[in-house]
CSV table of C-alpha atoms in Angstrom, one decimal:
chain,number,residue,atom,x,y,z
A,1172,UNK,CA,58.8,-51.2,-115.5
A,1173,UNK,CA,59.3,-47.3,-115.4
A,1174,UNK,CA,60.0,-45.5,-118.6
A,1175,UNK,CA,62.1,-42.8,-118.6
A,1176,UNK,CA,60.5,-41.0,-121.4
A,1177,UNK,CA,56.9,-40.6,-119.5
A,1178,UNK,CA,57.3,-41.8,-116.3
A,1179,UNK,CA,54.6,-44.3,-116.4
A,1180,UNK,CA,55.0,-47.8,-114.1
A,1181,UNK,CA,52.8,-50.5,-114.7
A,1182,UNK,CA,53.2,-51.2,-110.8
A,1183,UNK,CA,52.1,-47.5,-110.2
A,1184,UNK,CA,48.9,-47.6,-112.1
A,1185,UNK,CA,45.6,-50.0,-112.4
A,1186,UNK,CA,45.7,-52.5,-115.2
A,1187,UNK,CA,43.3,-50.5,-116.9
A,1188,UNK,CA,45.9,-47.7,-117.3
A,1189,UNK,CA,48.4,-49.8,-118.4
A,1190,UNK,CA,46.4,-51.2,-120.9
A,1191,UNK,CA,44.9,-47.5,-122.2
A,1192,UNK,CA,48.8,-46.8,-122.4
A,1193,UNK,CA,49.6,-49.5,-124.7
A,1194,UNK,CA,46.9,-48.8,-127.0
A,1195,UNK,CA,48.2,-45.1,-127.4
A,1196,UNK,CA,51.3,-47.2,-129.1
A,1197,UNK,CA,48.6,-48.5,-131.3
A,1198,UNK,CA,46.6,-45.4,-132.0
A,1199,UNK,CA,48.1,-44.3,-135.5
A,1200,UNK,CA,47.6,-45.9,-138.7
A,1201,UNK,CA,51.2,-46.0,-139.7
A,1202,UNK,CA,51.9,-47.9,-136.5
A,1203,UNK,CA,49.1,-50.1,-136.9
A,1204,UNK,CA,50.5,-50.9,-140.8
A,1205,UNK,CA,53.9,-51.3,-139.3
A,1206,UNK,CA,52.8,-54.1,-136.8
A,1207,UNK,CA,50.8,-55.7,-139.7
A,1208,UNK,CA,53.7,-55.8,-142.1
A,1209,UNK,CA,56.1,-57.0,-139.2
A,1210,UNK,CA,53.3,-59.7,-138.3
A,1211,UNK,CA,53.2,-61.3,-141.8
A,1212,UNK,CA,57.0,-62.3,-141.6
A,1213,UNK,CA,59.6,-63.0,-138.8
A,1214,UNK,CA,62.0,-59.8,-139.4
A,1215,UNK,CA,61.4,-57.0,-141.5
A,1216,UNK,CA,64.5,-54.5,-142.8
A,1217,UNK,CA,63.8,-50.9,-142.3
A,1218,UNK,CA,64.1,-50.6,-146.3
A,1219,UNK,CA,60.7,-52.6,-146.4
A,1220,UNK,CA,59.2,-50.8,-143.9
A,1221,UNK,CA,59.9,-47.5,-145.6
A,1222,UNK,CA,58.6,-49.0,-149.0
A,1223,UNK,CA,55.1,-50.7,-147.3
A,1224,UNK,CA,54.6,-47.4,-145.6
A,1225,UNK,CA,55.5,-44.6,-148.2
A,1226,UNK,CA,56.9,-42.8,-145.1
A,1227,UNK,CA,60.3,-40.7,-145.2
A,1228,UNK,CA,63.1,-42.2,-142.7
A,1229,UNK,CA,62.9,-39.7,-140.5
A,1230,UNK,CA,59.0,-40.4,-140.0
A,1231,UNK,CA,59.5,-43.8,-140.0
A,1232,UNK,CA,61.8,-43.8,-137.4
A,1233,UNK,CA,59.6,-41.5,-135.2
A,1234,UNK,CA,56.8,-44.3,-135.2
A,1235,UNK,CA,59.2,-47.2,-134.5
A,1236,UNK,CA,60.5,-45.2,-131.6
A,1237,UNK,CA,57.0,-45.0,-130.2
A,1238,UNK,CA,56.6,-48.9,-130.6
A,1239,UNK,CA,60.0,-49.7,-129.4
A,1240,UNK,CA,58.9,-47.5,-126.3
A,1241,UNK,CA,55.6,-49.4,-125.9
A,1242,UNK,CA,57.4,-52.9,-126.0
A,1243,UNK,CA,55.5,-53.8,-129.1
A,1244,UNK,CA,58.5,-54.2,-131.6
A,1245,UNK,CA,62.3,-54.8,-131.2
A,1246,UNK,CA,65.1,-53.8,-133.5
A,1247,UNK,CA,68.5,-55.4,-134.4
A,1248,UNK,CA,70.8,-53.9,-136.3
A,1249,UNK,CA,73.2,-55.8,-138.9
A,1250,UNK,CA,75.5,-54.0,-140.7
A,1251,UNK,CA,74.1,-51.0,-142.3
A,1252,UNK,CA,70.5,-52.2,-141.5
A,1253,UNK,CA,68.4,-52.6,-138.8
A,1254,UNK,CA,65.6,-55.6,-138.9
A,1255,UNK,CA,62.7,-55.1,-136.7
A,1256,UNK,CA,60.3,-57.8,-135.8
A,1257,UNK,CA,57.1,-57.9,-133.1
A,1258,UNK,CA,58.2,-58.0,-129.6
A,1259,UNK,CA,55.8,-60.3,-128.4
A,1260,UNK,CA,53.6,-63.0,-131.1
A,1261,UNK,CA,50.4,-61.9,-128.9
A,1262,UNK,CA,50.9,-58.4,-131.0
A,1263,UNK,CA,49.7,-60.2,-134.1
A,1264,UNK,CA,46.8,-61.7,-132.0
A,1265,UNK,CA,45.7,-58.5,-131.0
A,1266,UNK,CA,45.6,-57.2,-134.7
A,1267,UNK,CA,44.0,-60.3,-135.6
A,1268,UNK,CA,41.4,-59.7,-133.1
A,1269,UNK,CA,40.7,-55.9,-134.0
A,1270,UNK,CA,40.6,-57.1,-137.3
A,1271,UNK,CA,37.8,-59.7,-136.5
A,1272,UNK,CA,35.9,-57.1,-134.4
A,1273,UNK,CA,35.9,-54.7,-136.7
A,1274,UNK,CA,34.4,-56.9,-139.6
A,1275,UNK,CA,31.6,-57.8,-137.3
A,1276,UNK,CA,30.9,-54.2,-136.3
A,1277,UNK,CA,30.8,-53.1,-140.0
A,1278,UNK,CA,28.7,-56.1,-141.0
A,1279,UNK,CA,26.3,-55.1,-138.1
A,1280,UNK,CA,26.1,-51.3,-139.0
A,1281,UNK,CA,25.5,-52.1,-142.4
A,1282,UNK,CA,22.7,-54.8,-141.6
A,1283,UNK,CA,21.3,-51.9,-139.4
A,1284,UNK,CA,21.2,-49.3,-142.2
A,1285,UNK,CA,20.0,-51.8,-144.6
A,1286,UNK,CA,17.3,-52.2,-142.2
A,1287,UNK,CA,16.5,-48.9,-141.6
A,1288,UNK,CA,16.5,-47.5,-145.3
A,1289,UNK,CA,13.7,-49.9,-146.3
């Protein structure tokens, strides 16, 4: 599973390094937003992703390239439009788990701040 762009191979690295590499693909708010939009639909045309992210086409293209390189999304050209979808349904599960974790962390932090400020 070597990537020509980064030379990263799952066979050559411990699982924790492979996981860290996956999270690098998720390490930008725009990429997370793109994945959230894709998680809400079977597939989404680039024009809709442009509208939902507010990015210029060249910037969105760069983010989609990162997501493709990390095997998080796939794209298919039909006519003059490219449609994207999540490469694996587990990506949506990962986003939902992250959201749940963040809600719990924020609630715990809020409760702690309320206790400390009394």
